[in-house]
N, C-alpha and C. Protein backbone atom coordinates (compact mmCIF):
# COMPACT_ATOMS: atom_id res chain seq x y z
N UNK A 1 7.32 -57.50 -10.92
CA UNK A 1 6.32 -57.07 -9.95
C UNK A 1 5.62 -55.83 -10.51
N UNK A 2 4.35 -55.76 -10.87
CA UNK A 2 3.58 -54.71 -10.96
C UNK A 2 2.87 -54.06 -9.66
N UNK A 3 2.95 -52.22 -10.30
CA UNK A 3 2.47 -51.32 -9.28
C UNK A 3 0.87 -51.29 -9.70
N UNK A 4 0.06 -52.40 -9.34
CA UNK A 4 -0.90 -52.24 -10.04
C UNK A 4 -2.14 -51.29 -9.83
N UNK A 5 -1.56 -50.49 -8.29
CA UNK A 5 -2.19 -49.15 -7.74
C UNK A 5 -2.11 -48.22 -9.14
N UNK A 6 -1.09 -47.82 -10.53
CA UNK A 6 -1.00 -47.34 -11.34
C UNK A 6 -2.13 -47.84 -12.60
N UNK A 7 -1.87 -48.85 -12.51
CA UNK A 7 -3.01 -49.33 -13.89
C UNK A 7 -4.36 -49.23 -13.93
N UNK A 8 -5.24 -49.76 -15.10
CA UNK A 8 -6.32 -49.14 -15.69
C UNK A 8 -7.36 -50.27 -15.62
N UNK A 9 -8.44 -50.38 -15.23
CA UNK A 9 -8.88 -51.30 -15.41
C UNK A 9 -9.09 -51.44 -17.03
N UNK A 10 -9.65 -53.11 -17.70
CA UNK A 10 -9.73 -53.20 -19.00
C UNK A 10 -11.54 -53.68 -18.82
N UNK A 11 -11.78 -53.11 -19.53
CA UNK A 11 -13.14 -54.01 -19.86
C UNK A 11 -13.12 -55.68 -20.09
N UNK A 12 -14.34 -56.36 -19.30
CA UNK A 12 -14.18 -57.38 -18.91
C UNK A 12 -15.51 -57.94 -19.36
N UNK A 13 -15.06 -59.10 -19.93
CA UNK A 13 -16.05 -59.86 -20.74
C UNK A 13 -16.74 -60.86 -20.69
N UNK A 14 -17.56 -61.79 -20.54
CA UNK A 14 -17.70 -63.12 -20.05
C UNK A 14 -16.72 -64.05 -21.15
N UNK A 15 -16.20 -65.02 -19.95
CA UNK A 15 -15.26 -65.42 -20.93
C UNK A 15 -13.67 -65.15 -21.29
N UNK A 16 -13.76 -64.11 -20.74
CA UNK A 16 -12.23 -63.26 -20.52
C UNK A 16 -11.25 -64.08 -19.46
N UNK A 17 -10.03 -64.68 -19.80
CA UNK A 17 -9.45 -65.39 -18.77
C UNK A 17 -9.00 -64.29 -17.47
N UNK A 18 -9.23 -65.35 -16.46
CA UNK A 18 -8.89 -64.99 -15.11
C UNK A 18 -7.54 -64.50 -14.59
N UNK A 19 -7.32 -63.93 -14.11
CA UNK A 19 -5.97 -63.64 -13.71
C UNK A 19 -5.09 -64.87 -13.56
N UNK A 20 -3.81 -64.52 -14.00
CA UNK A 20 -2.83 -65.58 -13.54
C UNK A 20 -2.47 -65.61 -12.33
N UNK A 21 -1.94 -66.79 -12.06
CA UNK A 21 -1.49 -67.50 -10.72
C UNK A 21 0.03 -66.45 -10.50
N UNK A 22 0.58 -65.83 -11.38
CA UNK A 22 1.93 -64.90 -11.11
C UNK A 22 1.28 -64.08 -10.26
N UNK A 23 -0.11 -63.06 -11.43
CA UNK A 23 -0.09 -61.88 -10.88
C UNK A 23 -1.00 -61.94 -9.30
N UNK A 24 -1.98 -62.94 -9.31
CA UNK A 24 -1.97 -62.66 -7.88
C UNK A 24 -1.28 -63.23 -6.94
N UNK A 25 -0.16 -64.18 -7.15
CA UNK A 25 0.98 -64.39 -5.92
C UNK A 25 1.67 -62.62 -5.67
N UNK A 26 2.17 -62.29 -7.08
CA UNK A 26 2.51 -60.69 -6.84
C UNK A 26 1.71 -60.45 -6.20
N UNK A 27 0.62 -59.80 -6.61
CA UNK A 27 -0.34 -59.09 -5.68
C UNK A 27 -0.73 -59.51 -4.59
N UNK A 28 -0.76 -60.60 -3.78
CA UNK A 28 -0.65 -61.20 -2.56
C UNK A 28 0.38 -61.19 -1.50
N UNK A 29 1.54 -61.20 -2.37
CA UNK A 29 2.87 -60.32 -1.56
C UNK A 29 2.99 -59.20 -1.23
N UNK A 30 2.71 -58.58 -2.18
CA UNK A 30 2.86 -57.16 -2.29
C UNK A 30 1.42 -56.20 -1.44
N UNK A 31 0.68 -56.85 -1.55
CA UNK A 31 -0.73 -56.41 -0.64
C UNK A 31 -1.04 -57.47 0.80
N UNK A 32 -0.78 -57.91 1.56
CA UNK A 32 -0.65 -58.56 2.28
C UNK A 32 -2.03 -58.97 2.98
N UNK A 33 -2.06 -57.97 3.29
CA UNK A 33 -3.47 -57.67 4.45
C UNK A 33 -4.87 -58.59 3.18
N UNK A 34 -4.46 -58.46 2.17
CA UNK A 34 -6.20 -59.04 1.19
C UNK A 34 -5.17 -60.94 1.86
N UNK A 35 -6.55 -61.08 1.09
CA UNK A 35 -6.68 -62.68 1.25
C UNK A 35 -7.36 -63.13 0.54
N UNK A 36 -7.28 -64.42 -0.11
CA UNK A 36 -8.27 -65.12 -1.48
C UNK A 36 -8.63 -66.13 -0.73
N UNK A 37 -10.21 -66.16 -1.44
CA UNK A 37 -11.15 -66.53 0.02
C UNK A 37 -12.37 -67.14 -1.40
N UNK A 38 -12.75 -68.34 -0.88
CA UNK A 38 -13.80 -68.98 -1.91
C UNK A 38 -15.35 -68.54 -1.64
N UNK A 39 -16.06 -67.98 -1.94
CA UNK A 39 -17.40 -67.27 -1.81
C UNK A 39 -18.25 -68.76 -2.63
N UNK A 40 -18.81 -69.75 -2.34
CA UNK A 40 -19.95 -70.25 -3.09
C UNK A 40 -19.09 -70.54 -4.41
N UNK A 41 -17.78 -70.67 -4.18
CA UNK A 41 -17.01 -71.99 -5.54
C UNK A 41 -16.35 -70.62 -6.64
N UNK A 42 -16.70 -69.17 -5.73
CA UNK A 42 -16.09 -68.37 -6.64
C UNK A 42 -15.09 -67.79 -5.75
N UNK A 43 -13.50 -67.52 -6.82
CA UNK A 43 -12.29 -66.61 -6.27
C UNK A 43 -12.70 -65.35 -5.80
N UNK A 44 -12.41 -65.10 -5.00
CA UNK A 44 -12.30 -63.53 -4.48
C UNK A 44 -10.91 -63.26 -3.71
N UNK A 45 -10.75 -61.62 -3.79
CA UNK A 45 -9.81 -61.11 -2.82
C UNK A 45 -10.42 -60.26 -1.78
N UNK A 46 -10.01 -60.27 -0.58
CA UNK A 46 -10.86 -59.68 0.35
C UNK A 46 -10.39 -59.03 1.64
N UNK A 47 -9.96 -57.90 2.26
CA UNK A 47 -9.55 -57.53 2.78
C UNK A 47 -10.59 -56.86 4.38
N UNK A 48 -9.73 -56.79 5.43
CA UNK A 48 -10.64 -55.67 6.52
C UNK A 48 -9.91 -54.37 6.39
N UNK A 49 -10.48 -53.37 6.53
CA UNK A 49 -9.83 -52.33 6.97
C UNK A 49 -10.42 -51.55 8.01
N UNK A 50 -9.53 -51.24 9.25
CA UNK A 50 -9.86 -50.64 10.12
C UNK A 50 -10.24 -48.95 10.43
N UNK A 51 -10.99 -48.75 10.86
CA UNK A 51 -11.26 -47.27 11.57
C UNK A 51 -11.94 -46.96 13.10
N UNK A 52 -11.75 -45.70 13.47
CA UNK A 52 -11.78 -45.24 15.07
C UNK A 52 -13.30 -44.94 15.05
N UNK A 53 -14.46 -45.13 14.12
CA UNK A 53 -15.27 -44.34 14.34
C UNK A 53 -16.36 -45.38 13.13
N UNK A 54 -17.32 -45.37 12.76
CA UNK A 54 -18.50 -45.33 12.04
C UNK A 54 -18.74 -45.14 11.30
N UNK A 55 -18.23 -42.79 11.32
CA UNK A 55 -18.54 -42.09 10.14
C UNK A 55 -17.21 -42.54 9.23
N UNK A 56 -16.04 -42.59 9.95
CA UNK A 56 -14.80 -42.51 8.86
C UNK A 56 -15.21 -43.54 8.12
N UNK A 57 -15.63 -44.80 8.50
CA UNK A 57 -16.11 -46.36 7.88
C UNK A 57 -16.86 -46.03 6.80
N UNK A 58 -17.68 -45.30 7.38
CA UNK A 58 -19.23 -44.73 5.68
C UNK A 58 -18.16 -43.76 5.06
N UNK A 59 -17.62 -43.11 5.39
CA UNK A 59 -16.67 -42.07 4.14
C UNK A 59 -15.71 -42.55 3.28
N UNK A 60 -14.92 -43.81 4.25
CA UNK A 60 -14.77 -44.55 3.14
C UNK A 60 -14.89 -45.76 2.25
N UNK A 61 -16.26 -46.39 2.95
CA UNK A 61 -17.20 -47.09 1.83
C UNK A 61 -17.24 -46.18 0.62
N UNK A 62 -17.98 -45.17 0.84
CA UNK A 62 -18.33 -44.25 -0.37
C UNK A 62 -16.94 -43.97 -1.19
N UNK A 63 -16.05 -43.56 -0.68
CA UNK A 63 -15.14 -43.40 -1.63
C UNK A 63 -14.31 -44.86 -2.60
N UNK A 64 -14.70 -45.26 -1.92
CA UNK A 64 -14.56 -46.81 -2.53
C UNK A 64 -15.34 -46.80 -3.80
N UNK A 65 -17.13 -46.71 -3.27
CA UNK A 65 -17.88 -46.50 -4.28
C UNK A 65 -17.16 -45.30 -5.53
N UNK A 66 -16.95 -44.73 -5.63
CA UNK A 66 -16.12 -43.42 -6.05
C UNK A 66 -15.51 -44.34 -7.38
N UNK A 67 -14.08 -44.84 -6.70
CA UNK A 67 -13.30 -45.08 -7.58
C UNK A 67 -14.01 -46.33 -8.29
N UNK A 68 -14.97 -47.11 -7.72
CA UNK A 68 -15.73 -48.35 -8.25
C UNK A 68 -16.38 -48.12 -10.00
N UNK A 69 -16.78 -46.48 -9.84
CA UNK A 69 -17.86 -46.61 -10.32
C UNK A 69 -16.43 -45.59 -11.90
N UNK A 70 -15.47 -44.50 -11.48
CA UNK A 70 -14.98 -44.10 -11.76
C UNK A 70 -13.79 -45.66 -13.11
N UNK A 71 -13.57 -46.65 -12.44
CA UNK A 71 -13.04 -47.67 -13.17
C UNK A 71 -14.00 -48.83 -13.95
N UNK A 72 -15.62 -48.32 -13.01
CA UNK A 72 -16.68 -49.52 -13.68
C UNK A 72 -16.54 -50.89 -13.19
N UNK A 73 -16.08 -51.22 -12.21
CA UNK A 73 -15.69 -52.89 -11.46
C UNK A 73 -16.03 -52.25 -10.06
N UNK A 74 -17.13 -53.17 -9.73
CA UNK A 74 -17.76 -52.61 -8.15
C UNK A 74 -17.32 -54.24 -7.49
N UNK A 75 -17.24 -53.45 -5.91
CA UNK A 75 -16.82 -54.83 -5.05
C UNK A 75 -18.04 -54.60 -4.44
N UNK A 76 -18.04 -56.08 -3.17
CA UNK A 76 -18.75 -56.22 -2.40
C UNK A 76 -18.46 -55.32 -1.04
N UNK A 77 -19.31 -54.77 -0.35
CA UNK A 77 -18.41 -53.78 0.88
C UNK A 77 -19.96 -54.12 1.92
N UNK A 78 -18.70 -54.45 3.01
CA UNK A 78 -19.76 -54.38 4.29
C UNK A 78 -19.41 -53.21 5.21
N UNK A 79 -20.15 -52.50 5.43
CA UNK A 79 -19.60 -51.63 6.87
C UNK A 79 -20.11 -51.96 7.79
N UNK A 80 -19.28 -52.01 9.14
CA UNK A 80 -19.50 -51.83 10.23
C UNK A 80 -19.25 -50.76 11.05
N UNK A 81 -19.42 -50.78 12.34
CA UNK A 81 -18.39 -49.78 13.18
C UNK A 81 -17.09 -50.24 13.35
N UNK A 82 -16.39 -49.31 13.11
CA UNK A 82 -15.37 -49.14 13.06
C UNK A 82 -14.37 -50.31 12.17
N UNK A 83 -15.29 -50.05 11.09
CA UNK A 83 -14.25 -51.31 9.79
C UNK A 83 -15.08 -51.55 8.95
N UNK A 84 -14.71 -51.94 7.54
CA UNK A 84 -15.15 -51.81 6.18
C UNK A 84 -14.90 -53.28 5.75
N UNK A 85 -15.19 -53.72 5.14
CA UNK A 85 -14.69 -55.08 4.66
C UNK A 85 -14.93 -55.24 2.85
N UNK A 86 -13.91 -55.16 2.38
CA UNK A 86 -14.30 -54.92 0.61
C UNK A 86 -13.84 -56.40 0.21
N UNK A 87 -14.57 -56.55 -0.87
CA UNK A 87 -14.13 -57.96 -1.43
C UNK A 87 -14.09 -57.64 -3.01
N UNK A 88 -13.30 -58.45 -3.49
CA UNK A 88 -12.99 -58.06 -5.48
C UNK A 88 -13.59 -59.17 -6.22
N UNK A 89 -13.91 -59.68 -7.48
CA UNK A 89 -14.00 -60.53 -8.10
C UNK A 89 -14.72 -59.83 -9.36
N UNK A 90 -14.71 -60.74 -10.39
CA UNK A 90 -14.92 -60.29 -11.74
C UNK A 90 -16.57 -61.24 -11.60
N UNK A 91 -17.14 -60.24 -11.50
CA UNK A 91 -18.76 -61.02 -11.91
C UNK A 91 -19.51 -61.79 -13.17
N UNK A 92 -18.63 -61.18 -14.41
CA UNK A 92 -18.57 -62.37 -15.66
C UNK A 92 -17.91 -63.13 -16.06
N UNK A 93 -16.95 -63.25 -15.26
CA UNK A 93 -16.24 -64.85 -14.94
C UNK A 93 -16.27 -65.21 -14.06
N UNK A 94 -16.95 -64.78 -12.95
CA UNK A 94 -17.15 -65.78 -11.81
C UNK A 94 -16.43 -66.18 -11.17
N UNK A 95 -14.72 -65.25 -11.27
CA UNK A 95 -13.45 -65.42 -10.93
C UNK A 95 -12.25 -64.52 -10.71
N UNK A 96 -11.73 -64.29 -10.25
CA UNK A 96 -10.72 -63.65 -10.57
C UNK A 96 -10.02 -63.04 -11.45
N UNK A 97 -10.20 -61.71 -12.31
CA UNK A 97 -9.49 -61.13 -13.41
C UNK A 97 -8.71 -59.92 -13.02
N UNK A 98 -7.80 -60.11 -13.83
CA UNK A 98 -6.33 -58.73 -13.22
C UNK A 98 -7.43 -57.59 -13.03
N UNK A 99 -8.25 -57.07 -13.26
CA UNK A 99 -8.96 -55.96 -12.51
C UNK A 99 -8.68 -55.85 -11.28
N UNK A 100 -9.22 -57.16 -10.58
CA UNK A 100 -9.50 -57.17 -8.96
C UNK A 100 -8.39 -56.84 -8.24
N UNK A 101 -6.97 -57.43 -8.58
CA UNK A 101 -5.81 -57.05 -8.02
C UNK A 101 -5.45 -55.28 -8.24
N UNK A 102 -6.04 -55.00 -9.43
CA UNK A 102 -5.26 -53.69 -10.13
C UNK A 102 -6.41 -52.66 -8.81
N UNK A 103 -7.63 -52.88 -8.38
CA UNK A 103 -8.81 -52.28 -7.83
C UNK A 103 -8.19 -52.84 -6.52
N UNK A 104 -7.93 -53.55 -6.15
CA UNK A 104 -7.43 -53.69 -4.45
C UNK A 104 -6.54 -52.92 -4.44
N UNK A 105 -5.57 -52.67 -5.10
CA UNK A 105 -4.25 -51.57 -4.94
C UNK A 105 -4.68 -50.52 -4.99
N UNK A 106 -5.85 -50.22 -5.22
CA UNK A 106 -6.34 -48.60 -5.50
C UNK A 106 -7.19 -48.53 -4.16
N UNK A 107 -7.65 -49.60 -3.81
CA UNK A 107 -8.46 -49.46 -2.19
C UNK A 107 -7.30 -49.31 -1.27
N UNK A 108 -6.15 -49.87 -1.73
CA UNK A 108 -5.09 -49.65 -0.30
C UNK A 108 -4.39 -48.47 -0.21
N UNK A 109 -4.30 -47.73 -1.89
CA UNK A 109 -3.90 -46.57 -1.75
C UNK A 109 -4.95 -45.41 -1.13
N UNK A 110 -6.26 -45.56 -1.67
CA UNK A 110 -7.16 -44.72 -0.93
C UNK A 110 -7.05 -44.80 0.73
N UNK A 111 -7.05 -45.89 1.08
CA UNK A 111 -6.85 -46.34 2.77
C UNK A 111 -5.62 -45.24 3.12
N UNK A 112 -4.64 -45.41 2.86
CA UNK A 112 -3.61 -45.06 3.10
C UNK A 112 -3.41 -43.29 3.09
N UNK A 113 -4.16 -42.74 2.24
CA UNK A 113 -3.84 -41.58 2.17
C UNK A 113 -5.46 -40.98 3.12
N UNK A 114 -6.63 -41.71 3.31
CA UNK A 114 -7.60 -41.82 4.41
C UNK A 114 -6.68 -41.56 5.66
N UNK A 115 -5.74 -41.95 6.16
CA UNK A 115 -5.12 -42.29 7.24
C UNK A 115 -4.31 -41.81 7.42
N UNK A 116 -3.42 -40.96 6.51
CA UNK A 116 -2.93 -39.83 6.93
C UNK A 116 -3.40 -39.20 7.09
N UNK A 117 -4.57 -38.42 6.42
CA UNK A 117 -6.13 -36.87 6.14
C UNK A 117 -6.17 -37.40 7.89
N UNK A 118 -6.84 -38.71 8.44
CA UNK A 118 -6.89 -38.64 10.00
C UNK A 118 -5.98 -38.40 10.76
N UNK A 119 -5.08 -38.75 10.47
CA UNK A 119 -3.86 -38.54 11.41
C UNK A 119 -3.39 -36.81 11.43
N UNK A 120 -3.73 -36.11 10.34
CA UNK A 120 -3.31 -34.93 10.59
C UNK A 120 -4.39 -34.60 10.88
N UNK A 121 -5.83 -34.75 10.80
CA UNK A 121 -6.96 -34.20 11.29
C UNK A 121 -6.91 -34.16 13.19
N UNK A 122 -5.87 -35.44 13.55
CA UNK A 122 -6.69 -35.60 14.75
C UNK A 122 -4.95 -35.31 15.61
N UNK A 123 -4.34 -34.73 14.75
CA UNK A 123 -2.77 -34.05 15.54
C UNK A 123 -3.37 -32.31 15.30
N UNK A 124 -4.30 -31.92 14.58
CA UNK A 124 -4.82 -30.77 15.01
C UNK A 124 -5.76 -30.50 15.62
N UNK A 125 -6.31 -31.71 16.07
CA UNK A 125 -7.67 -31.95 16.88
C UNK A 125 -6.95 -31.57 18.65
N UNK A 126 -5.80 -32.13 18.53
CA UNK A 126 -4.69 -32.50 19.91
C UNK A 126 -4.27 -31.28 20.35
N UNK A 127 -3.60 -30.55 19.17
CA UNK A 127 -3.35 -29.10 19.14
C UNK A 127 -4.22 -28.15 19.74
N UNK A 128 -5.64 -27.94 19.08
CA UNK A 128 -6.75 -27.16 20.04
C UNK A 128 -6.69 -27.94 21.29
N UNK A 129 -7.30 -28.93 21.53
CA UNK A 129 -7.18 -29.45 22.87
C UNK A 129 -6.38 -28.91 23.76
N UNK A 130 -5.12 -29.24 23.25
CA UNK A 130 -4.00 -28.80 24.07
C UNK A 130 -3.95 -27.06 24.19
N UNK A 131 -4.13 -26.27 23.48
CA UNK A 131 -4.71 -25.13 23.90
C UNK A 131 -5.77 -24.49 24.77
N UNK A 132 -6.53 -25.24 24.58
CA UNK A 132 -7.85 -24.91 25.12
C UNK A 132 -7.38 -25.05 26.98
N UNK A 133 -6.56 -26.68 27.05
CA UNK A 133 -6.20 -26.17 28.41
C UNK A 133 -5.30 -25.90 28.89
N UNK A 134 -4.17 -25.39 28.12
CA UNK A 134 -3.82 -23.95 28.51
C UNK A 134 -4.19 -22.72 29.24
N UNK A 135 -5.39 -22.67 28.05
CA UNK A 135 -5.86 -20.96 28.31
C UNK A 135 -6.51 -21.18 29.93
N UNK A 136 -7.00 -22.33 29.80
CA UNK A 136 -7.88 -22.76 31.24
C UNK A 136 -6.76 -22.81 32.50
N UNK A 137 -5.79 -23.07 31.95
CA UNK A 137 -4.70 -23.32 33.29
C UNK A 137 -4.08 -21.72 33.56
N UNK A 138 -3.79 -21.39 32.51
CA UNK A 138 -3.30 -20.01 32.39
C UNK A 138 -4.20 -18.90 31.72
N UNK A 139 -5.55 -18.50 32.57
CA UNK A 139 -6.79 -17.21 32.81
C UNK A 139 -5.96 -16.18 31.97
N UNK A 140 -6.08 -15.63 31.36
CA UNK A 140 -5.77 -14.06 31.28
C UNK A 140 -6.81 -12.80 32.16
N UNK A 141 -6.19 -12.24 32.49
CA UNK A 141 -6.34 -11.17 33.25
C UNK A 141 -6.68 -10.00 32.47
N UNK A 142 -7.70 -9.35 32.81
CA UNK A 142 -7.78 -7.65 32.27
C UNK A 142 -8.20 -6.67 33.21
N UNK A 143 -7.36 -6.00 33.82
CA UNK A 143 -7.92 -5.24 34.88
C UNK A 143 -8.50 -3.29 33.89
N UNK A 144 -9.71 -3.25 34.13
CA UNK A 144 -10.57 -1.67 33.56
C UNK A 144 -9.66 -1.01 34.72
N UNK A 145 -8.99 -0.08 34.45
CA UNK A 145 -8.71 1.01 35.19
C UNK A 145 -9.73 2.18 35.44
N UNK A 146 -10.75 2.28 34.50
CA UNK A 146 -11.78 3.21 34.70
C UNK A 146 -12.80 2.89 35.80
N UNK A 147 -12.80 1.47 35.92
CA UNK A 147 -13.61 1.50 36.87
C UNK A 147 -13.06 0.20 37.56
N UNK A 148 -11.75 -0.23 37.93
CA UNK A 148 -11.12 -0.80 39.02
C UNK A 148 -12.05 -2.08 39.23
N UNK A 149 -12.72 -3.02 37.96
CA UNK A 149 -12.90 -3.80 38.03
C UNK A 149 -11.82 -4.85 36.99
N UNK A 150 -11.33 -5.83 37.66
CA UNK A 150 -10.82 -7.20 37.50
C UNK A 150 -11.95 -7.89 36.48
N UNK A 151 -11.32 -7.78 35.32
CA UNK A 151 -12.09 -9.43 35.02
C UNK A 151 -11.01 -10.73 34.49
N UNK A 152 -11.47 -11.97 34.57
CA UNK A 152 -10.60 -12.75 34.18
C UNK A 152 -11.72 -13.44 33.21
N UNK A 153 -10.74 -14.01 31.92
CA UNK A 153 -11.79 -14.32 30.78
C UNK A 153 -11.07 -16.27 30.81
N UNK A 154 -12.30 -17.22 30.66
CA UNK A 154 -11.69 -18.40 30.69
C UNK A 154 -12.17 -18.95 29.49
């Protein structure tokens, strides 16, 4: 079983054989959520990934773009609200080459560490919240002795 979130893409050639039937059963086990899906008589792998919002969806299209352009093998990406939809395939074979698997593992690791950055973004989002009504439930008080005015600050 390869960690193929670790590997490199190789330059890809027309003509270059397609991935084997091992490595994407591996990579089909091991990545679950993609799915190989026939586009117009060509292999692809293709996954959804979910989000709470729009912007998170465009932040991480783009970072997708990022590592796309950073390895040189670009996918297909749709955004919507609230979900991304990336698809893999080797465009000079018209098929499936260990790239696409090695580049889906790098979209699931980006996802994944996306989703923690939210999850702690939005457990400190909870935190102010949860302060804020606090302070609202519990006023502080300042009484001026100089001039025997009360104020309360909310």
């Amino acid at each position: 079983m390869s960690d193929f979130s670790q590997l490199k893409c190789e330059a890809c050639r027309a003509g270059a054989p397609p991935a084997s039937a091992n490595e994407l059963d591996d990579f089909l086990q091991t990545h679950n959520s993609w799915e190989k899906i026939d586009v117009n008589g060509e292999s692809r792998i293709s996954r959804v990934y979910a989000f709470g919002n729009f912007v998170d969806a465009l932040a991480f299209t783009n970072q997708v773009g990022q590592i796309a352009e950073e390895e040189d093998h670009h996918p297909a990406l749709l955004t919507e609200w609230g979900k991304v939809t990336v698809s893999w395939w080797t465009h000079k074979i018209q098929d499936l080459h260990r790239n696409d698997p090695i580049m889906g593992a790098k979209t699931d690791e980006l996802y994944e560490r996306s989703e923690e950055h939210t999850s702690e973004l939005q457990s400190l989002v909870n935190l102010v919240c949860r302060l804020l009504l606090e302070k609202k439930k519990f006023p502080s008080t300042h009484h001026n002795q100089s001039s025997n005015i009360t104020t309360t600050h909310r």
